Amino acid sequence: MSKFQNQVTIIYQKLYDLYGPQGWWPLINLNSTNPYKTGAIRGYHPGNYDLPQERKDIYEVILGAILTQNTSWLQAENALLNLNELNAIVPEKLLGLDDEILKLAIRCAGFLNQKSIYLMEITRFFIELDGRVPTRKKLLGVKGVGNETADSILLYAYKQAEFVVDTYTKRLFSHLGIVDENIKYMELKELFESNLPKDTSIYNEYHALIVEHAKRYYSKKPYGVDDPLKSMLID
DNA sequence: AACCAGGACGTGA
DNA sequence: TCACGTCATGGT
């Protein structure tokens, strides 16, 4: 067992012990059988890895993946709620939306000019898919979909075992001295994927746990102050 | 009042 | 390939 494999496994277990299952990806309209519908964890569904199922929910995850780019999830969620008020979390409806109305709805998530275009692009792509699971390469061909968004869509909308790397992932693991701070997206992604079981639910939890942990200890500088992970890295 | 948020794209070297 | 500027609103 490599040192990296050892570290990522231990860190995953530690984060899971600290925060528990995260219930990603949050959905604004869960069916009534889901207990996590209100309050601080609205939309999250911890322990349930079968979501999303319905076309509408898959589409919602995709929209959220675009909307949350370089933006807090709270604002992305507000944008989704606005779209939902317009009954626009339906591909055909969103395509027919007036440009100014779309921008007004997603304004709170920032980058409204770019994201309005991106949402239209990914929506056309989604309709063409006609229910099929997209390849990573095809997703990357859509304007507005980069590495992280592609992996987020594949993992959280389509339940494909694609590990999601984000700035928090890089920041956390480089700060802990596990990888170089200049490591490339694909390098870090492959490092995780080759050292973890190819398991969708584990990829799902791990990325969500990294975000939860990094929000607490790696949002403001200096990074990593009081990070409880540090005390376990003495090997 | 600067800094950051669950990034991606276009440009020029 | 790679560094760098740009995109934009809202919270802390």
Coordinates of C-alpha atoms in Angstrom, one line a residue, chain A residues 31-149:
Chain A
N31 CA -40.4 13.8 -3.0
S32 CA -42.4 13.8 0.2
T33 CA -40.9 10.5 1.5
N34 CA -37.6 12.2 2.1
P35 CA -37.3 13.4 5.7
Y36 CA -34.6 16.1 5.0
K37 CA -36.8 18.6 3.4
T38 CA -36.6 21.7 5.6
G39 CA -34.1 23.6 7.7
A40 CA -30.4 23.8 7.4
I41 CA -30.1 20.6 5.4
R42 CA -32.9 21.3 3.0
G43 CA -32.4 19.4 -0.2
Y44 CA -29.7 17.1 1.2
H45 CA -30.4 13.4 1.4
P46 CA -27.6 11.8 3.6
G47 CA -27.2 8.1 3.1
N48 CA -29.3 8.0 0.0
Y49 CA -27.1 7.4 -3.1
D50 CA -30.0 6.6 -5.4
L51 CA -30.8 10.2 -6.2
P52 CA -31.3 11.7 -8.6
Q53 CA -33.7 9.4 -10.4
E54 CA -36.1 11.5 -12.4
R55 CA -35.2 13.4 -15.5
K56 CA -36.2 16.7 -13.8
D57 CA -33.8 16.0 -10.9
I58 CA -30.9 15.0 -13.1
Y59 CA -31.4 18.2 -15.0
E60 CA -31.5 20.2 -11.8
V61 CA -28.2 18.8 -10.7
I62 CA -26.7 19.8 -14.1
L63 CA -28.0 23.3 -13.8
G64 CA -26.7 23.5 -10.2
A65 CA -23.3 22.4 -11.4
I66 CA -23.1 25.3 -13.7
L67 CA -24.6 27.8 -11.3
T68 CA -22.3 27.1 -8.5
Q69 CA -19.1 27.7 -10.5
N70 CA -16.9 30.0 -8.4
T71 CA -20.0 30.8 -6.4
S72 CA -21.3 29.7 -3.0
W73 CA -23.9 26.9 -3.1
L74 CA -26.4 29.2 -1.2
Q75 CA -26.5 31.6 -4.2
A76 CA -26.7 28.8 -6.7
E77 CA -29.6 27.4 -4.8
N78 CA -31.3 30.7 -4.8
A79 CA -30.9 30.9 -8.5
L80 CA -32.4 27.4 -8.8
L81 CA -35.3 28.4 -6.6
N82 CA -35.9 31.4 -8.9
L83 CA -35.9 29.1 -11.9
N84 CA -38.2 26.8 -10.2
E85 CA -40.7 29.6 -9.6
L86 CA -40.6 30.1 -13.4
N87 CA -41.2 26.4 -13.8
A88 CA -37.9 26.5 -15.8
I89 CA -36.2 23.5 -14.3
V90 CA -37.5 21.7 -17.4
P91 CA -35.2 21.7 -20.4
E92 CA -37.8 22.7 -22.9
K93 CA -39.1 25.5 -20.7
L94 CA -35.7 26.9 -20.0
L95 CA -34.8 27.0 -23.7
G96 CA -37.9 29.1 -24.3
L97 CA -37.1 31.5 -21.5
D98 CA -36.5 35.2 -22.4
D99 CA -32.8 36.0 -22.1
E100 CA -33.4 38.9 -19.7
I101 CA -35.7 36.9 -17.5
L102 CA -33.2 34.1 -17.3
K103 CA -30.4 36.5 -16.4
L104 CA -32.6 38.1 -13.7
A105 CA -33.4 34.6 -12.2
I106 CA -29.7 33.6 -12.0
R107 CA -28.3 37.0 -11.2
C108 CA -27.8 36.1 -7.6
A109 CA -25.3 33.4 -8.6
G110 CA -23.0 35.9 -10.4
F111 CA -21.5 35.7 -13.9
L112 CA -25.0 36.0 -15.3
N113 CA -23.9 36.8 -18.8
Q114 CA -21.7 33.7 -19.1
K115 CA -23.9 31.4 -17.1
S116 CA -27.0 32.2 -19.0
I117 CA -25.2 31.1 -22.2
Y118 CA -23.8 28.1 -20.4
L119 CA -27.2 27.0 -19.2
M120 CA -28.6 27.2 -22.7
E121 CA -25.7 25.2 -24.1
I122 CA -25.9 22.4 -21.5
T123 CA -29.6 22.3 -21.9
R124 CA -29.4 21.7 -25.7
F125 CA -26.8 19.0 -25.0
F126 CA -29.0 17.4 -22.3
I127 CA -32.0 17.2 -24.7
E128 CA -29.9 15.6 -27.4
L129 CA -28.7 13.0 -24.9
D130 CA -32.3 11.8 -24.7
G131 CA -31.7 10.0 -21.4
R132 CA -28.3 8.6 -22.3
V133 CA -25.3 9.0 -20.0
P134 CA -22.8 11.4 -21.6
T135 CA -19.2 10.7 -22.0
R136 CA -16.7 12.9 -20.2
K137 CA -15.2 14.0 -23.5
K138 CA -18.5 15.0 -24.9
L139 CA -19.4 17.0 -21.8
L140 CA -16.1 18.8 -22.0
G141 CA -17.1 19.9 -25.5
V142 CA -19.9 21.9 -24.1
K143 CA -19.1 25.6 -23.6
G144 CA -19.1 26.3 -19.9
V145 CA -18.2 22.7 -18.8
G146 CA -14.7 22.3 -17.6
N147 CA -13.0 19.4 -15.7
E148 CA -14.7 19.9 -12.4
T149 CA -18.2 20.6 -13.8

